[in-house]
GROMACS .gro file of C-alpha atoms in nm:
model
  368
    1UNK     CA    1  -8.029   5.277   0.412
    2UNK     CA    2  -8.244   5.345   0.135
    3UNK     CA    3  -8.367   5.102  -0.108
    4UNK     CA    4  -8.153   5.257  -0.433
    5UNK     CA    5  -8.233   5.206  -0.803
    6UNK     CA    6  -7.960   4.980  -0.848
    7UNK     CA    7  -8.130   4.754  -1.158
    8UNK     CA    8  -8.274   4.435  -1.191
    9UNK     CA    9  -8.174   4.186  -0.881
   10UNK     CA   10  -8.259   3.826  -0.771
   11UNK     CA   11  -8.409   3.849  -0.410
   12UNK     CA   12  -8.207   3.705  -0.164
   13UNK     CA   13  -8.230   3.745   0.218
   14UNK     CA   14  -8.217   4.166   0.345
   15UNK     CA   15  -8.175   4.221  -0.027
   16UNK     CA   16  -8.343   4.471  -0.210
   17UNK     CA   17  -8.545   4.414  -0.547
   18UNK     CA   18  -8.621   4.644  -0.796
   19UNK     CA   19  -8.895   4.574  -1.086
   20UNK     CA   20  -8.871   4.771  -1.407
   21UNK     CA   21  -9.159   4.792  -1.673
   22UNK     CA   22  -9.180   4.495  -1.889
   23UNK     CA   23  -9.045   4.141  -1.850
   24UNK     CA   24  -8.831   4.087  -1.506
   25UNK     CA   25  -8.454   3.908  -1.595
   26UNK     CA   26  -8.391   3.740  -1.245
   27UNK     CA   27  -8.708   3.499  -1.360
   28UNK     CA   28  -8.583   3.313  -1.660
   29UNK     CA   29  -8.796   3.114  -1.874
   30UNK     CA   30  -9.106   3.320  -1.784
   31UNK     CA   31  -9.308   3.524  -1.946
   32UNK     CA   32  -9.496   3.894  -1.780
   33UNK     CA   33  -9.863   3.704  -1.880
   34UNK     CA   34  -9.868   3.367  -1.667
   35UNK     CA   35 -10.002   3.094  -1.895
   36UNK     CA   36 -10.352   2.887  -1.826
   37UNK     CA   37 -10.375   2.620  -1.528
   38UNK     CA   38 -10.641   2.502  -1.340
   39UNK     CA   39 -10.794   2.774  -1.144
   40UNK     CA   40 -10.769   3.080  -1.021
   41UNK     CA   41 -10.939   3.141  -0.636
   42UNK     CA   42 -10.917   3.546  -0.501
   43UNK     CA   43 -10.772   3.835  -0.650
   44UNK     CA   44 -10.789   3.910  -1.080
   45UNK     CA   45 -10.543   3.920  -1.224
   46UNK     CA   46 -10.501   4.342  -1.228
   47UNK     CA   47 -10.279   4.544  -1.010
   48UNK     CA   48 -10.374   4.507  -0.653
   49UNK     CA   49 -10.432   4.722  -0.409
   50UNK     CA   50 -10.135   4.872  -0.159
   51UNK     CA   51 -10.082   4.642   0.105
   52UNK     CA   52 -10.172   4.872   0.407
   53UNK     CA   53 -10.503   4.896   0.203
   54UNK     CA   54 -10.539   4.519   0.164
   55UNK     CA   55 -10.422   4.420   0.546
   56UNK     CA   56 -10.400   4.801   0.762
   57UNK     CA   57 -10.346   4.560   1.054
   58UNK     CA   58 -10.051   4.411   0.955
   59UNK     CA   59  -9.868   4.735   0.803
   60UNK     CA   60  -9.646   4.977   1.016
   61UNK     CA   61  -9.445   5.301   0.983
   62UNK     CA   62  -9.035   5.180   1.079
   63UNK     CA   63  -8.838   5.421   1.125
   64UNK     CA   64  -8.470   5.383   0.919
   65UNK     CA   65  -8.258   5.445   1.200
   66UNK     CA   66  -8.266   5.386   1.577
   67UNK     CA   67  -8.263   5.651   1.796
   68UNK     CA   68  -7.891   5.685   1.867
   69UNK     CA   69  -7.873   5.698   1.459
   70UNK     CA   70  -7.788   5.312   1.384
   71UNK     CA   71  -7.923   5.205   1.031
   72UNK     CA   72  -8.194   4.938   1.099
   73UNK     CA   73  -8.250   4.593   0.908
   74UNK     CA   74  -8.549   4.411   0.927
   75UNK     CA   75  -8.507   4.030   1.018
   76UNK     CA   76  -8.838   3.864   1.064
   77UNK     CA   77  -9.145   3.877   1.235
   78UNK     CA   78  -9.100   3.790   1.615
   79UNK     CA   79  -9.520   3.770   1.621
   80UNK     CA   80  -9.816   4.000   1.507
   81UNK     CA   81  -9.684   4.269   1.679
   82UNK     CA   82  -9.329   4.233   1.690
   83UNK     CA   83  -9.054   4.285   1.444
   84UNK     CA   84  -8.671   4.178   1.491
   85UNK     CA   85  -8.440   4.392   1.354
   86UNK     CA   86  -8.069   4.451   1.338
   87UNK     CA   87  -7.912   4.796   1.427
   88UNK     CA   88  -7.598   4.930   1.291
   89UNK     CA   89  -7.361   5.125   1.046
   90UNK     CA   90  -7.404   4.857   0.803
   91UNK     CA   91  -7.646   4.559   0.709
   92UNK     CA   92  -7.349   4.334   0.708
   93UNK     CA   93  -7.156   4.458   1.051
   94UNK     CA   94  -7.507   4.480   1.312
   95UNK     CA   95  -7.436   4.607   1.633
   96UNK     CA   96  -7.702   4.411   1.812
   97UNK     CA   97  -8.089   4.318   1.794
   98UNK     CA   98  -8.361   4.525   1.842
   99UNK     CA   99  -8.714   4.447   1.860
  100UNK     CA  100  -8.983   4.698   1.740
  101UNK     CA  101  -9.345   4.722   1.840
  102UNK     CA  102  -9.601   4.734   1.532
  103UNK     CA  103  -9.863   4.914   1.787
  104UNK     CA  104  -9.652   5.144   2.013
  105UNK     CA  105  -9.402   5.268   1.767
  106UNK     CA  106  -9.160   5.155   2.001
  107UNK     CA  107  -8.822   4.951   1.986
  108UNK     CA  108  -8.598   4.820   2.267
  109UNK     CA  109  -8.279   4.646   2.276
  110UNK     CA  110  -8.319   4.272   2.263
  111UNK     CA  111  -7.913   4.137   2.264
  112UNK     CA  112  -7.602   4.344   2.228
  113UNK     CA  113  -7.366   4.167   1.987
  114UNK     CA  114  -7.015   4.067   2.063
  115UNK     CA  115  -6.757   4.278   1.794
  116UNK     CA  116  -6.654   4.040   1.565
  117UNK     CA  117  -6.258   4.080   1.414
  118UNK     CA  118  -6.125   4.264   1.083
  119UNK     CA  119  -6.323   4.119   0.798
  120UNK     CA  120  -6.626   3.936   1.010
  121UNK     CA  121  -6.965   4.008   0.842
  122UNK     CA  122  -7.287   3.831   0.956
  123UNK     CA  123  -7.467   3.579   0.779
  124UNK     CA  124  -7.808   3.453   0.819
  125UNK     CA  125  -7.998   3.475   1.154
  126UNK     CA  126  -8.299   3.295   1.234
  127UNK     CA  127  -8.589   3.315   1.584
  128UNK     CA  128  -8.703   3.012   1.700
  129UNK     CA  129  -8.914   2.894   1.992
  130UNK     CA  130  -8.645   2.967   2.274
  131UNK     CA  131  -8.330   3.152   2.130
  132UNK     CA  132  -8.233   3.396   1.851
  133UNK     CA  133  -7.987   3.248   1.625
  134UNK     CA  134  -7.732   3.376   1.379
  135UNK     CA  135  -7.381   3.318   1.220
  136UNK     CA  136  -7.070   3.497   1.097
  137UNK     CA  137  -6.796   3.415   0.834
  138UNK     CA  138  -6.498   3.557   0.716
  139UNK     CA  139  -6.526   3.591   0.311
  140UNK     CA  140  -6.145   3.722   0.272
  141UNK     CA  141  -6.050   3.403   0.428
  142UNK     CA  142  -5.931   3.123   0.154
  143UNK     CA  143  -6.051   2.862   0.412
  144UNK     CA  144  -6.434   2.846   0.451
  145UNK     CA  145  -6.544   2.892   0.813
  146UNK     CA  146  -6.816   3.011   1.014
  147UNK     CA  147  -6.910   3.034   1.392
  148UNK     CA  148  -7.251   3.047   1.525
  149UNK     CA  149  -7.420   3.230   1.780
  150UNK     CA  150  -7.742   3.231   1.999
  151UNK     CA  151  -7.952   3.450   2.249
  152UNK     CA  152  -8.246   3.377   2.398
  153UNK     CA  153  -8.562   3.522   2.269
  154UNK     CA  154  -8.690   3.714   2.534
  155UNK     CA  155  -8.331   3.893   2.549
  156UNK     CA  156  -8.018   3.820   2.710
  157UNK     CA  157  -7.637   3.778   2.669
  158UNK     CA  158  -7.560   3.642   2.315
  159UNK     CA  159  -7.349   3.227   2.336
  160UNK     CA  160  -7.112   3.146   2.103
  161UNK     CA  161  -7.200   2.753   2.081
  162UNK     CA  162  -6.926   2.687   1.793
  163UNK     CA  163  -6.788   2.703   1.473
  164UNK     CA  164  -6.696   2.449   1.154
  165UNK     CA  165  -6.433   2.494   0.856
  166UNK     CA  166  -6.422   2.355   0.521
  167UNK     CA  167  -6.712   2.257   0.335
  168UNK     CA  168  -6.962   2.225   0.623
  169UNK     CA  169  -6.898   2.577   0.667
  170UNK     CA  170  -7.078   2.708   0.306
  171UNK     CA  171  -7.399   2.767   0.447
  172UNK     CA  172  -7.719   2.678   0.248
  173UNK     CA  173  -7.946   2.773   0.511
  174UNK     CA  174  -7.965   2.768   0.875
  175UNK     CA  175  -8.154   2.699   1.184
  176UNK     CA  176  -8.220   2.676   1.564
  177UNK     CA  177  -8.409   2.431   1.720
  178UNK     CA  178  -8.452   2.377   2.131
  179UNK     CA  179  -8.112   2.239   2.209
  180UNK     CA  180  -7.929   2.273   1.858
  181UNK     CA  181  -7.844   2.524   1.585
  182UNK     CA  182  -7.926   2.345   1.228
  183UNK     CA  183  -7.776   2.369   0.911
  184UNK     CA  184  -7.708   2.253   0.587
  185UNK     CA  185  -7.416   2.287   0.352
  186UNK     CA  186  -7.438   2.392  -0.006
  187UNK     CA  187  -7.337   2.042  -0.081
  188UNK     CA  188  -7.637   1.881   0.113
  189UNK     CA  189  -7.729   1.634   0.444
  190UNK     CA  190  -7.851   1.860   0.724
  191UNK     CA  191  -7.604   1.919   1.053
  192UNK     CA  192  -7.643   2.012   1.436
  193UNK     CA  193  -7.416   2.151   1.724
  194UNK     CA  194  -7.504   2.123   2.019
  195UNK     CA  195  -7.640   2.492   2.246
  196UNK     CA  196  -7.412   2.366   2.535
  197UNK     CA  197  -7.131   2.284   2.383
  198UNK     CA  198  -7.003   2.044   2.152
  199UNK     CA  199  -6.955   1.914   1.755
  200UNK     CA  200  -7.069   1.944   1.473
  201UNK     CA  201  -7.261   1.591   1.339
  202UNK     CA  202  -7.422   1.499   1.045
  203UNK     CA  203  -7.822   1.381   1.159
  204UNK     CA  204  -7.850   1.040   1.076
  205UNK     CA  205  -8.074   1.015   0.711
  206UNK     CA  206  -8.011   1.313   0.570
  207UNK     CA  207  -7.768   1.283   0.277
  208UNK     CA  208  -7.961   1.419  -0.016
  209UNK     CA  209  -8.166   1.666   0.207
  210UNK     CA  210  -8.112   2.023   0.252
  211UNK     CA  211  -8.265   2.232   0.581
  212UNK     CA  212  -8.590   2.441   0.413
  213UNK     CA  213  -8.718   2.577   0.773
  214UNK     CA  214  -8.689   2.390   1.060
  215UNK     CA  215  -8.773   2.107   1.175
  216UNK     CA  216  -8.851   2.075   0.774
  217UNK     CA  217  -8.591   1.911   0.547
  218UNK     CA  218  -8.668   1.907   0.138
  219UNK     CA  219  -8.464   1.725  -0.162
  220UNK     CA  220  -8.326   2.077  -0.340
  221UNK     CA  221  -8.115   2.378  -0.205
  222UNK     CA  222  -8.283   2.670  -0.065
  223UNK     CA  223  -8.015   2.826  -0.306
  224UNK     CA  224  -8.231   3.042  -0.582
  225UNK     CA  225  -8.281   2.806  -0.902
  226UNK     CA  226  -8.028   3.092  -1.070
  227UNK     CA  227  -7.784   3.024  -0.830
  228UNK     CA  228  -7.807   2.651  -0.873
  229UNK     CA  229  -7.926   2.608  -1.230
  230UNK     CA  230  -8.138   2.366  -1.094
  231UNK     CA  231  -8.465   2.496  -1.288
  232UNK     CA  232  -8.645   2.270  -1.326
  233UNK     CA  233  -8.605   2.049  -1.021
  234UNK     CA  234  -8.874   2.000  -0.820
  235UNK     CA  235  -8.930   1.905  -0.472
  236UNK     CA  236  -9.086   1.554  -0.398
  237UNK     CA  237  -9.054   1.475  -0.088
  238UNK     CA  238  -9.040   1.690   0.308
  239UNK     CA  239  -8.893   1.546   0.583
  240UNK     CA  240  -8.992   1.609   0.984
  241UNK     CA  241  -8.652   1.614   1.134
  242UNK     CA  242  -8.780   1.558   1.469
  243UNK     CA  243  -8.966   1.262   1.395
  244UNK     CA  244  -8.795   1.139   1.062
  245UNK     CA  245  -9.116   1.113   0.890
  246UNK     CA  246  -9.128   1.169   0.529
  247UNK     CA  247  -9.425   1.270   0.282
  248UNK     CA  248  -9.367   1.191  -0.059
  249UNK     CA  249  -9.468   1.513  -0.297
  250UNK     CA  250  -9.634   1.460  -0.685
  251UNK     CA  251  -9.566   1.771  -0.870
  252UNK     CA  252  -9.850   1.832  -1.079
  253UNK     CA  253  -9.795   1.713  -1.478
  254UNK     CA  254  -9.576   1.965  -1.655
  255UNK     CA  255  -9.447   2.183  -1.329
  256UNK     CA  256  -9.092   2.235  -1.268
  257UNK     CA  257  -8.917   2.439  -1.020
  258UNK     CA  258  -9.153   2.332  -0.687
  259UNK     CA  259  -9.116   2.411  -0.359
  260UNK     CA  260  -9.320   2.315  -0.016
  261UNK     CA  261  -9.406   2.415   0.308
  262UNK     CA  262  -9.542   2.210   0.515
  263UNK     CA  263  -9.935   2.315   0.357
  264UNK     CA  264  -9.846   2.445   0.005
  265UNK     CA  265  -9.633   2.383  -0.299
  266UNK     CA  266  -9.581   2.604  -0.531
  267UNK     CA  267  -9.400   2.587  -0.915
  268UNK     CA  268  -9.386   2.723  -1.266
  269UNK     CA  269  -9.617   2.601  -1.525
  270UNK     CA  270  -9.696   2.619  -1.901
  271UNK     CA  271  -9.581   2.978  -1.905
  272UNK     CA  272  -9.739   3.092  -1.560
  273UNK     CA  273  -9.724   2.957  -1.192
  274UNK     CA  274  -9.957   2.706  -1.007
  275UNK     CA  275  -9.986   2.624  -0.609
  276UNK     CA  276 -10.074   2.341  -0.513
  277UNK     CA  277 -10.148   2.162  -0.125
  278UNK     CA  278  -9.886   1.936  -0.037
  279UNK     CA  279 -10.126   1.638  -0.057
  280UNK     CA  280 -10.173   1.693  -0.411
  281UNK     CA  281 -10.515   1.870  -0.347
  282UNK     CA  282 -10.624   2.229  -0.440
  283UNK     CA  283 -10.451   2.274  -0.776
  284UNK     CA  284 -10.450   2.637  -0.888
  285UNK     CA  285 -10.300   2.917  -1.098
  286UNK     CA  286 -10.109   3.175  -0.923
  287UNK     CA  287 -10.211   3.505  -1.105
  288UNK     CA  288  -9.962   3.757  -1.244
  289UNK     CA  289  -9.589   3.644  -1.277
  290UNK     CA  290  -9.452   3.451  -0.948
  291UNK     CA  291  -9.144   3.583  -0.868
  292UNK     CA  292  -8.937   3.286  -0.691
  293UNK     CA  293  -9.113   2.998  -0.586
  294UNK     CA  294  -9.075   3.001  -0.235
  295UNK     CA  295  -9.359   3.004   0.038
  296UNK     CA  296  -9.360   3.271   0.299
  297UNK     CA  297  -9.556   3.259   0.635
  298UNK     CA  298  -9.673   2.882   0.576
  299UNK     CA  299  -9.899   3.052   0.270
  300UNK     CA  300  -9.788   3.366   0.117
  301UNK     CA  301  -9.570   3.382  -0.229
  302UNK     CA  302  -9.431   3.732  -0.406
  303UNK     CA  303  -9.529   3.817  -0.745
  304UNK     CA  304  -9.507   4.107  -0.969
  305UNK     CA  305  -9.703   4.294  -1.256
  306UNK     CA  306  -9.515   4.550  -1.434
  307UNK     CA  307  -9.329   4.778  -1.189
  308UNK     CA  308  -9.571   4.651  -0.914
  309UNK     CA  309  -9.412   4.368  -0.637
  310UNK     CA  310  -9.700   4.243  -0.393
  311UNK     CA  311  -9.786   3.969  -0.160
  312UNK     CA  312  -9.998   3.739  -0.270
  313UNK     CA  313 -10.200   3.481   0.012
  314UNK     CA  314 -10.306   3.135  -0.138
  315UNK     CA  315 -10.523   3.030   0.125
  316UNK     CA  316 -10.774   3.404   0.049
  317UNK     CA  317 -10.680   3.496  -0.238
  318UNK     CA  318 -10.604   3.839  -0.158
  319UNK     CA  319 -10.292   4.032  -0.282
  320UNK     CA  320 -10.117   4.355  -0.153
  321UNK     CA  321  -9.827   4.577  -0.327
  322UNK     CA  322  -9.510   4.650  -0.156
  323UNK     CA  323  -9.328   4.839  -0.376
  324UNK     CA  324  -9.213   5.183  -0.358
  325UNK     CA  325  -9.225   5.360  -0.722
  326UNK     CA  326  -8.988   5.562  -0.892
  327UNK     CA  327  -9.033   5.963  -0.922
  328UNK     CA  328  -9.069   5.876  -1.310
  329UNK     CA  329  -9.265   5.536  -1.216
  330UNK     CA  330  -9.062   5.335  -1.413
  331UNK     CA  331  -8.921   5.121  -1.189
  332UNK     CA  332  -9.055   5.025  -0.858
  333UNK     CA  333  -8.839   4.880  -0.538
  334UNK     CA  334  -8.895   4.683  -0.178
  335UNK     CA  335  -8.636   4.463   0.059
  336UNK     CA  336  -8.719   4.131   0.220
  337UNK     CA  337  -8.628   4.082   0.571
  338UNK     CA  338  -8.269   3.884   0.663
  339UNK     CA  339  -8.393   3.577   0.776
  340UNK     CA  340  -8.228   3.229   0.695
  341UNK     CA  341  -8.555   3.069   0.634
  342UNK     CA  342  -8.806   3.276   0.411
  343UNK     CA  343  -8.889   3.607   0.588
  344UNK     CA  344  -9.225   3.702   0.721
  345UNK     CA  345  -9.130   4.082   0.670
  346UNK     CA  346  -9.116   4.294   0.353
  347UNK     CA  347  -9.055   4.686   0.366
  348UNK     CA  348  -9.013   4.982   0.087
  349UNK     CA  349  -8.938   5.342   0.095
  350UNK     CA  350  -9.254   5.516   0.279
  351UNK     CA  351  -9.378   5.856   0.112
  352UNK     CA  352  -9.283   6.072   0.405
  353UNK     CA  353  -8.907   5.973   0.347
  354UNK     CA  354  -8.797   5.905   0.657
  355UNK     CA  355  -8.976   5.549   0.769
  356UNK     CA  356  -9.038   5.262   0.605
  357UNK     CA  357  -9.341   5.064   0.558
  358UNK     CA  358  -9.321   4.716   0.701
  359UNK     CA  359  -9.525   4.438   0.636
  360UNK     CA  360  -9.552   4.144   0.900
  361UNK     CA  361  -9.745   3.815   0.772
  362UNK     CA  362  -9.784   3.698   1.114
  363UNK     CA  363 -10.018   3.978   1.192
  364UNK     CA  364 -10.300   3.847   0.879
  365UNK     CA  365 -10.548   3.640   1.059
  366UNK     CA  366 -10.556   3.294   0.874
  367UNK     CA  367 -10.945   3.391   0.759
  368UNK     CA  368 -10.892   3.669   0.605
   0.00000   0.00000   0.00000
């Protein structure tokens, strides 16, 4: 599928963006010219540098299709080298996973999924240590409901482990942990079912916690602040499911909108956006305009410049475009991958037509 001219669009998961010249509408309240913070550590504040320029290791030529002509989605990174993808007529019907190889060229079935009924689209899938997870729903269907699904990792038969109804079944955002898939409800509290079999439960402490990426829990929606209208709520606390410890979060004076990982923070400020480490350390201004403020890859965030969308890394510095322009260069476009949690792959229209270029953040060394 190609990534269209289709206007001005939040990013959402396997979504496509598209920047035009001038002030982007999916980012209200901010201006193109950040305002003044602290400090800024890395890259000026001009257009960077294409991201196979920036970080040739961690870009790759995908092709669109697979070989027996099924459209391919990227998902998220599976490691430095390794990309999951879905494969089928549609993003929203997949026919199974693939995996492709960043070095080879190469991809090879990982799971073939079980046909779902008239209607069934897939949601959100997410890779953790042991198993590939992922859930359907049934939009047509007045009653909210979803069923979720695993594999393991290293390929295999998919499980159905279960599914919920009602309003446990309007999925936030979603997880898999060793013996568990995760989620939480639009409405909040974080829930588990078991792999082997059994129900759904609420874990014990989380009302007034949604899942961010597990095993971290937060105090706002992964919803988009337009979706929620929650724009100026910041994050102030993250939560270790497995252990149930909790770190209480100071948003610098005057920032609204934050969001952690389990290093960085990052938030809108005066105008502009600011990161910040989680212990309150390391205050700086994010250059250009942020464009959700979300953390990818433990470190990265997305910002724009004009018709320009790149990656920019708050531990270096250093920031890379991934945006394919427009024959007339007024507009500029690029999809995230499908993940639940936020995606470690970002891909745009490459020049020869038929591939895209992928970027993996797992494959930038940590020193660079």
């Amino acid at each position: 599928m190609a990534l269209a001219v289709i206007g001005v669009v939040a990013v959402a998961s396997g979504a496509v963006a598209v920047v035009r010249a001038g002030h982007r509408t999916d980012v209200p309240g901010q201006s193109a010219t950040p305002g003044t913070a602290e400090r800024t550590t890395g890259a000026a504040a001009g257009r960077a540098e294409g991201a196979r320029t920036v970080w040739p290791e961690a870009v790759a030529s995908l092709p669109k299709k697979s070989a027996d002509g099924l459209g391919y989605r990227p998902v998220t990174a599976l490691g430095p080298t390794e990309i999951l993808l879905t494969a089928g007529p549609s993003f929203e019907e997949p026919k199974r996973f693939d995996v492709y190889d960043m070095k080879s060229g190469r991809s090879r079935t990982l799971v073939t999924l079980v046909p779902g009924s008239d209607g069934y689209v897939q949601g959100g899938v997410e890779v953790g240590e042991d198993y590939i997870a992922w859930y359907g729903r049934r939009p047509q269907n007045p009653q909210s409901w979803a069923d979720f699904w695993v594999a393991p990792r290293r390929g295999g038969d998919p499980i159905r482990v279960g599914e919920v109804t009602g309003a446990p079944a309007g999925i936030d955002r979603f997880g898999v942990s060793g013996d568990h898939v995760v989620w939480s409800p639009e409405r909040g509290g974080v829930y588990r079912m078991p792999i082997g079999g059994g129900k759904a439960e609420k874990i014990p402490g989380t009302d007034g916690l949604w899942l961010a990426s597990w095993p971290w829990a937060r105090n706002v929606p992964a919803a988009t602040d337009i979706e929620t209208g929650l724009l100026a709520a910041n994050q102030n606390v993250l939560v270790d499911l497995r252990t149930g410890v909790r770190q209480n979060i100071v948003p610098p004076p005057g920032a609204t909108g934050l969001r952690c990982s389990r290093e960085w923070c990052v938030g809108r400020q005066g105008g502009g956006a600011v990161a910040v480490r989680v212990d309150g350390s390391d205050l700086r201004r994010v250059p250009w305009t942020m464009t959700e403020p979300e953390v990818h890859g433990g470190r990265f965030v997305e910002v724009y410049q004009d018709t320009t969308s790149m990656i920019y890394d708050l531990a270096t510095g250093k920031a890379g475009g991934i945006t394919a322009l427009s024959p007339d260069g007024r507009s500029g476009s690029y999809g995230q991958g499908a993940s639940s949690s936020p995606t470690e792959v970002f891909f745009w229209d490459a020049k020869q037509g038929d591939d895209y270029d992928v970027l993996n953040l797992a494959a930038i060394p940590e020193w660079e």
